[in-house]
PDB file of C-alpha atoms in Angstrom:
ATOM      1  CA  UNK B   1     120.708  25.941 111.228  1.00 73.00           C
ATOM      2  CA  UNK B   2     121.901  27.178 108.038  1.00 89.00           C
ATOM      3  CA  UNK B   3     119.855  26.411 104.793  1.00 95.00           C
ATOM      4  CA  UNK B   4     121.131  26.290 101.478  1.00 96.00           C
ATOM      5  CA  UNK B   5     119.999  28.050  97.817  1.00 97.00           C
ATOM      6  CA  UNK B   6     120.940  24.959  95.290  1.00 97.00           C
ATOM      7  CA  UNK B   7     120.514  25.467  91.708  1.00 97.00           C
ATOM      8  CA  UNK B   8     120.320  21.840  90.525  1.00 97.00           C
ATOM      9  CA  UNK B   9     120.806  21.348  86.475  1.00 96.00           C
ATOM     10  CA  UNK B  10     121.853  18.228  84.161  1.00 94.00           C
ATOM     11  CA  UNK B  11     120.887  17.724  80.561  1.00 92.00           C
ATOM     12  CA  UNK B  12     117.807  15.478  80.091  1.00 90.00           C
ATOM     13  CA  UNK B  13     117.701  11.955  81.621  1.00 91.00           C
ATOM     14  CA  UNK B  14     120.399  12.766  84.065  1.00 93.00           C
ATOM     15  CA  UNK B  15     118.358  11.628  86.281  1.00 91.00           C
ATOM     16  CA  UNK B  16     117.140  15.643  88.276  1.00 91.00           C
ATOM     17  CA  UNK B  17     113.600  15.202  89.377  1.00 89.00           C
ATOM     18  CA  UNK B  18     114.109  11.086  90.148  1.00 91.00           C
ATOM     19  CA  UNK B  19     116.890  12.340  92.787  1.00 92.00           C
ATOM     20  CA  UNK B  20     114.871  15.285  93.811  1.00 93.00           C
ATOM     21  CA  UNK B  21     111.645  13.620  94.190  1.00 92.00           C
ATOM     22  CA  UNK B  22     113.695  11.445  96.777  1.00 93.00           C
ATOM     23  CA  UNK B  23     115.888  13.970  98.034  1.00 92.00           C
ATOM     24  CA  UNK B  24     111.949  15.571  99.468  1.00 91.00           C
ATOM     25  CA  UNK B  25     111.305  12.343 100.590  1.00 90.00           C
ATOM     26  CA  UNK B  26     113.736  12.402 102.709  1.00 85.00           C
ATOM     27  CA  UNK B  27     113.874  15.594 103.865  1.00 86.00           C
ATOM     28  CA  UNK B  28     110.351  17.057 103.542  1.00 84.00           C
ATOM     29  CA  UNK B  29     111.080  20.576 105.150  1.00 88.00           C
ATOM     30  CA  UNK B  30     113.108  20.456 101.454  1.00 94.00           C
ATOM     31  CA  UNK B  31     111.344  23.393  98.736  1.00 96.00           C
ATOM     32  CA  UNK B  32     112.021  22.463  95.275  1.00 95.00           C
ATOM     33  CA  UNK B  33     110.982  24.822  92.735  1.00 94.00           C
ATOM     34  CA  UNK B  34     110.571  22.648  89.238  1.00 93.00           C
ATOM     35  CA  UNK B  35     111.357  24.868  86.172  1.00 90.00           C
ATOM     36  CA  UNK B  36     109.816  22.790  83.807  1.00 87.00           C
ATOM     37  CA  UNK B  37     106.372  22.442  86.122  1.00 90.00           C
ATOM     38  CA  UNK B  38     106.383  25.940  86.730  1.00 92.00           C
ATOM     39  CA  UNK B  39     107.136  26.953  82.987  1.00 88.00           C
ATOM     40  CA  UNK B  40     104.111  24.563  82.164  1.00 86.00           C
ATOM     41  CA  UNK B  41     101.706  26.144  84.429  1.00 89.00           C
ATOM     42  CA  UNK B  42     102.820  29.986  83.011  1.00 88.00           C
ATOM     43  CA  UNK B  43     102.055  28.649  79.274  1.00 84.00           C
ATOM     44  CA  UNK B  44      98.618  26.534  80.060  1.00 83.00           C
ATOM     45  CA  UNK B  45      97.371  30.380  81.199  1.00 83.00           C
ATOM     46  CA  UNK B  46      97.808  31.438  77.897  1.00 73.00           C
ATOM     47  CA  UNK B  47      97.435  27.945  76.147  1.00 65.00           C
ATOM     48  CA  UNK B  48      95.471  24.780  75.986  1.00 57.00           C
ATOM     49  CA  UNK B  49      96.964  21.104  76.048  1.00 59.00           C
ATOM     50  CA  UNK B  50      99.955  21.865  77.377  1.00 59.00           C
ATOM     51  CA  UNK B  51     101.981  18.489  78.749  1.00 58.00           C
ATOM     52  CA  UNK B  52     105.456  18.276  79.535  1.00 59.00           C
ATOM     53  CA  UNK B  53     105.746  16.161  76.801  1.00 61.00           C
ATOM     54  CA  UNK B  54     104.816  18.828  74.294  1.00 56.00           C
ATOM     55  CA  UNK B  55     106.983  21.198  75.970  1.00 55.00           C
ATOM     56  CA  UNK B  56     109.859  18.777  75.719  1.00 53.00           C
ATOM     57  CA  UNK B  57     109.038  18.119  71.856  1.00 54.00           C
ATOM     58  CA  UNK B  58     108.070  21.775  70.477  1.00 59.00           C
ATOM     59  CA  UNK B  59     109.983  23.786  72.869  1.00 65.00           C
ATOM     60  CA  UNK B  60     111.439  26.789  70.945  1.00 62.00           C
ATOM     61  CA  UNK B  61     107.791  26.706  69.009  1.00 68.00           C
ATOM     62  CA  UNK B  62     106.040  27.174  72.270  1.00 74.00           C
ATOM     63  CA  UNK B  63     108.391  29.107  74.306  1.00 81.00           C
ATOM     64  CA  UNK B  64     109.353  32.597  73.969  1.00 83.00           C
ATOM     65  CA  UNK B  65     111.473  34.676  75.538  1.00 84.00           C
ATOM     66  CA  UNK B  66     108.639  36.397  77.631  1.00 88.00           C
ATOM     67  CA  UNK B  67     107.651  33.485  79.047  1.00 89.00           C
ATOM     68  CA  UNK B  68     111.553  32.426  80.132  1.00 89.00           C
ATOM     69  CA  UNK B  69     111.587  35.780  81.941  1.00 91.00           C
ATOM     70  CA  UNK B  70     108.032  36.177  83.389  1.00 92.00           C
ATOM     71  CA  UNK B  71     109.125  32.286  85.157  1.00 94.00           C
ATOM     72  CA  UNK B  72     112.392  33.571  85.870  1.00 93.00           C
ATOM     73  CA  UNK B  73     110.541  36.348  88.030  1.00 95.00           C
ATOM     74  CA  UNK B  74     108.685  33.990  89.652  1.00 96.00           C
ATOM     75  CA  UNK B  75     111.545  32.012  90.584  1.00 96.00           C
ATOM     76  CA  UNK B  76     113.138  34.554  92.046  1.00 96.00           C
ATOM     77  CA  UNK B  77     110.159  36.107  93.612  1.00 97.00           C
ATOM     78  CA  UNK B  78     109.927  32.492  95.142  1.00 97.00           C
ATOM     79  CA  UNK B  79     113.875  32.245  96.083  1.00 97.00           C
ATOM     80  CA  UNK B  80     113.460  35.770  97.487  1.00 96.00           C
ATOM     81  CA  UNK B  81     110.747  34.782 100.250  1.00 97.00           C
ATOM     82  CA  UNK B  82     111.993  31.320 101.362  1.00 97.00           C
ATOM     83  CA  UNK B  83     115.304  32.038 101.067  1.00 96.00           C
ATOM     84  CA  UNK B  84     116.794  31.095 104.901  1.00 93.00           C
ATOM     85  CA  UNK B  85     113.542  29.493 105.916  1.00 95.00           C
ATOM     86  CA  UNK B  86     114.759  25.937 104.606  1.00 94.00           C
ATOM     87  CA  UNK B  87     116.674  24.508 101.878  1.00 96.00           C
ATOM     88  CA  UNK B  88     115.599  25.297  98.430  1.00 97.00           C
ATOM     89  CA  UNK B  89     116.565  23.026  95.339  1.00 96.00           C
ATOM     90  CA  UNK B  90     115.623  24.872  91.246  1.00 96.00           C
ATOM     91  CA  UNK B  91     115.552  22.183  89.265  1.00 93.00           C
ATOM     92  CA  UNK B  92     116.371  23.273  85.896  1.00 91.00           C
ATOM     93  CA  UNK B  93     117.871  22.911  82.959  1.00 81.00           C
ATOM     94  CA  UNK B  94     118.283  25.979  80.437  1.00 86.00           C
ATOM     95  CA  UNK B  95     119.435  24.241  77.535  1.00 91.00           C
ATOM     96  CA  UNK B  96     117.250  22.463  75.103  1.00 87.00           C
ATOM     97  CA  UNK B  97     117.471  20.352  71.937  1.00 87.00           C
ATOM     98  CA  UNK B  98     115.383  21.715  69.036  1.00 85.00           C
ATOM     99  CA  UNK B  99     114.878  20.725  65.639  1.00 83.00           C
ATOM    100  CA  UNK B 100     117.737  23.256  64.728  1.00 88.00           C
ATOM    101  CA  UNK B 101     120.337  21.890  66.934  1.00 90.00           C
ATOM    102  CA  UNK B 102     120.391  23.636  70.789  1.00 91.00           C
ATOM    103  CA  UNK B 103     118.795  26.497  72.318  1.00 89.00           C
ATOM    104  CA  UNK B 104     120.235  28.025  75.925  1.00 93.00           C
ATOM    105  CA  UNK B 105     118.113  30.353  77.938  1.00 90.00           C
ATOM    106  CA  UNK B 106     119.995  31.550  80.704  1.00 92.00           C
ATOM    107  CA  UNK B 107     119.700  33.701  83.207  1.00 93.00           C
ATOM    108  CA  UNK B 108     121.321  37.397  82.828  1.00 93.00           C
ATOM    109  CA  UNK B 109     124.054  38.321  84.988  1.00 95.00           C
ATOM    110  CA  UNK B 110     121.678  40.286  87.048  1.00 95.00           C
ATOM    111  CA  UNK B 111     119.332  37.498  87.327  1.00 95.00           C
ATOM    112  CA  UNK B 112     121.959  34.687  88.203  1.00 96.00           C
ATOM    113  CA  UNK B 113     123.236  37.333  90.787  1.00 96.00           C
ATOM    114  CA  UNK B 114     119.718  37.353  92.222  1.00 96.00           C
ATOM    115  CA  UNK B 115     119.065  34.081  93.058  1.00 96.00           C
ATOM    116  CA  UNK B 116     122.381  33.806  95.291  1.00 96.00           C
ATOM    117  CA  UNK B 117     122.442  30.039  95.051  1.00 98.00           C
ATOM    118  CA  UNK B 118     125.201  28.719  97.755  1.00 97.00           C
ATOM    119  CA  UNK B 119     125.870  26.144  95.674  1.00 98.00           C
ATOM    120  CA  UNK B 120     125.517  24.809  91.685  1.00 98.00           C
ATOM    121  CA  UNK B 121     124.840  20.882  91.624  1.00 97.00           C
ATOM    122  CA  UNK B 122     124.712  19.087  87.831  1.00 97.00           C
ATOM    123  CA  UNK B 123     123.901  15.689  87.270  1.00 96.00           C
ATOM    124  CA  UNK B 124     125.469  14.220  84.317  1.00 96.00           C
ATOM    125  CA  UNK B 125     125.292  10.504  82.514  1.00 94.00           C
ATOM    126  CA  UNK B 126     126.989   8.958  80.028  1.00 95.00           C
ATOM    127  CA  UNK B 127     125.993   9.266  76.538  1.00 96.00           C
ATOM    128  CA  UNK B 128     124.520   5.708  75.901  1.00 95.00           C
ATOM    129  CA  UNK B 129     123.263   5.734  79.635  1.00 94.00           C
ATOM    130  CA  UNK B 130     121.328   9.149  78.641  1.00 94.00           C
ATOM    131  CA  UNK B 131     120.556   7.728  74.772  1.00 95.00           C
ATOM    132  CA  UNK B 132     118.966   4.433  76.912  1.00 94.00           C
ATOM    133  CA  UNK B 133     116.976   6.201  79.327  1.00 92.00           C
ATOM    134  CA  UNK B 134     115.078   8.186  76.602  1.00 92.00           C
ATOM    135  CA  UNK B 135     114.958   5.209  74.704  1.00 92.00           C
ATOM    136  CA  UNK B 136     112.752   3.520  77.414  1.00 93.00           C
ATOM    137  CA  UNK B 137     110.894   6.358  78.946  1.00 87.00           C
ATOM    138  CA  UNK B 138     111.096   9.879  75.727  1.00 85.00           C
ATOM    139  CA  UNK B 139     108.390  11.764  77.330  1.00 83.00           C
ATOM    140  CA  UNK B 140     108.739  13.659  74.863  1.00 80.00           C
ATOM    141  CA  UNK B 141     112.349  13.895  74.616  1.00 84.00           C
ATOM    142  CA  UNK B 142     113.805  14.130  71.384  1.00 83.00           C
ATOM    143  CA  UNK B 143     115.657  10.947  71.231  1.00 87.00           C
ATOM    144  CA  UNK B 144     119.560  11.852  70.756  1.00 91.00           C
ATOM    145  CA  UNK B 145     122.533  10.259  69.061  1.00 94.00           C
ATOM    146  CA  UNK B 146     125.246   9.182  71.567  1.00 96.00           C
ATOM    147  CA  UNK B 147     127.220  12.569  70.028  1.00 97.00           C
ATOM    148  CA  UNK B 148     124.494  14.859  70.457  1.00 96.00           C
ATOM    149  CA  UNK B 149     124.131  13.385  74.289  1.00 95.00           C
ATOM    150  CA  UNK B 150     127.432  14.161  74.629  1.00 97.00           C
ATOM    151  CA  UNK B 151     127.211  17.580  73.164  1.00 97.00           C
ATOM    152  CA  UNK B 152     123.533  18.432  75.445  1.00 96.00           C
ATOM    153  CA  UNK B 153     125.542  17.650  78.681  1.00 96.00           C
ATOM    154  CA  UNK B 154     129.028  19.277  77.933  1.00 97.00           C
ATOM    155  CA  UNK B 155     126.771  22.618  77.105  1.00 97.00           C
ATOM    156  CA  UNK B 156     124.833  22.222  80.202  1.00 97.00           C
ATOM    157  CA  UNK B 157     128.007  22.171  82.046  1.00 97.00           C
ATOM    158  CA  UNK B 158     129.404  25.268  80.563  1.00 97.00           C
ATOM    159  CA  UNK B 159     126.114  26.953  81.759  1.00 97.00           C
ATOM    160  CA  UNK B 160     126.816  25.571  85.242  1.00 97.00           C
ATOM    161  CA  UNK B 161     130.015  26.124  85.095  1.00 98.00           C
ATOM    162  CA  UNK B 162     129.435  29.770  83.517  1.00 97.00           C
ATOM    163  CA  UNK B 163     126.517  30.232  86.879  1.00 98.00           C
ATOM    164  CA  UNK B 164     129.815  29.546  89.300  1.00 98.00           C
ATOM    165  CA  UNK B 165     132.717  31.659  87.939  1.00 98.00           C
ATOM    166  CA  UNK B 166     129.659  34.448  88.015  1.00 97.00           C
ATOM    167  CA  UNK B 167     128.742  33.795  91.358  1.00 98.00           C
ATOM    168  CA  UNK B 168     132.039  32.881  92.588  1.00 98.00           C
ATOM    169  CA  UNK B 169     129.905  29.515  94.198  1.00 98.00           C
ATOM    170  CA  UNK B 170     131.315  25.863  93.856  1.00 98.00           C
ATOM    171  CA  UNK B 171     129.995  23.750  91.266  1.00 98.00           C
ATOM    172  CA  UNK B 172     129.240  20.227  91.730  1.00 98.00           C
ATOM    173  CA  UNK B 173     129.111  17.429  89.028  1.00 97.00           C
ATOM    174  CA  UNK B 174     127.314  14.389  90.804  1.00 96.00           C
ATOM    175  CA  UNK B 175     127.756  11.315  88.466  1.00 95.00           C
ATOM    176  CA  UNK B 176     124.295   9.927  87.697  1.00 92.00           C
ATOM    177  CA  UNK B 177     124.775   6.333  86.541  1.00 89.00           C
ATOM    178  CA  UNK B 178     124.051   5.165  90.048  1.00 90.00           C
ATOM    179  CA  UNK B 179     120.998   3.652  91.526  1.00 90.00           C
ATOM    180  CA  UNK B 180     118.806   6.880  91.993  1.00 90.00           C
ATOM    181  CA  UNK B 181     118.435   6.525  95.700  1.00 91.00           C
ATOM    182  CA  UNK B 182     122.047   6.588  95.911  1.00 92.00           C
ATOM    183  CA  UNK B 183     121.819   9.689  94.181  1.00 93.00           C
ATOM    184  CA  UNK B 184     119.471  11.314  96.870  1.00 92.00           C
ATOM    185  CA  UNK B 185     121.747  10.195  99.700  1.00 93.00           C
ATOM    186  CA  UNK B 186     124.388  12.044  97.855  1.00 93.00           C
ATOM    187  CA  UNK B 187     122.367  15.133  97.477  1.00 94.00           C
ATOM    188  CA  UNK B 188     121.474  15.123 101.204  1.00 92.00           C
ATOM    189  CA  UNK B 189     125.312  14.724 102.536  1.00 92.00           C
ATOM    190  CA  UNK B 190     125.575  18.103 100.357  1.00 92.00           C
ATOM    191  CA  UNK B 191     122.719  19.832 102.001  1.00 90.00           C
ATOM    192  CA  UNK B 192     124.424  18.686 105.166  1.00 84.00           C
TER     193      UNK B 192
END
């Protein structure tokens, strides 16, 4: 059986860790590595009351560079030694919205070159499904204008986009106003 490398990105509220979190459901042999979970763990070592929702809110006050790469090494540390053992999903999403405008931190070329990922997934919504859904549930989420919705998810997509030229992988844009277990199913006809 051949497993997969999937770096999985979409701007906020795209719907990434509902689909995942069903995606494992489904397939439980399934390794996801969570950026944001994983970023939070590296800063609560070195701070105290850090939430997601903090991390969401005061990102590029919290977050330095350092910490981007000392996760990034752990992500590919992690990619590196289950790589071929099952399929592994990053969740991720490298650009965030700051009281500035936008801040992207990708990976380098080495770094994208690396992690080998077989394939690039990105969720996107529309811009009043993504202004709704952080509308309901912000956790933390700066809540966006339809235009800056827009904006967060046609960056995002350059990333991915960017992530596929680089690693001459195909780059998949799964449509995320559908039912989220829909969404999963989707995900798992990929994996194959």
């Amino acid at each position: 059986m051949t497993y997969k490398t999937i770096y999985l990105t979409g701007a906020p509220a795209a719907g990434k860790t509902t689909a995942v979190n069903l995606l494992s459901q489904k397939s439980p042999s399934t390794l996801v590595w969570s950026y944001s979970e994983r970023l939070q763990q590296h800063l609560a070592n070195r701070a105290t009351n850090v939430s997601q929702q903090i991390m969401r809110s005061q990102s590029s006050l919290m977050i330095t560079p350092d910490d981007i790469l000392a996760v990034d090494r752990q992500l590919l540390s992690f990619v590196e030694e289950h790589r071929g053992a099952s399929d592994l999903i990053i969740d991720s999403h490298p650009v965030t919205k700051e009281s500035y405008g936008y801040r992207v931190t990708a990976f380098s070329l080495d770094q994208i070159m690396a992690l080998k990922p077989d394939e690039i997934w990105m969720l996107f919504a529309s811009p009043s499904q993504t202004v709704e859904r952080i509308g309901t549930d912000a956790q933390g989420r700066p809540a966006p204008s339809l235009d800056e919705a827009l904006l967060h998810t046609s960056i995002q997509a350059s990333v991915a986009t960017a992530y596929g030229i680089l690693t001459g992988r195909p780059v998949y844009f799964f449509d995320s106003n559908v039912d989220a277990g829909a969404q999963a199913e989707r995900m798992a006809k990929r994996l194959g």
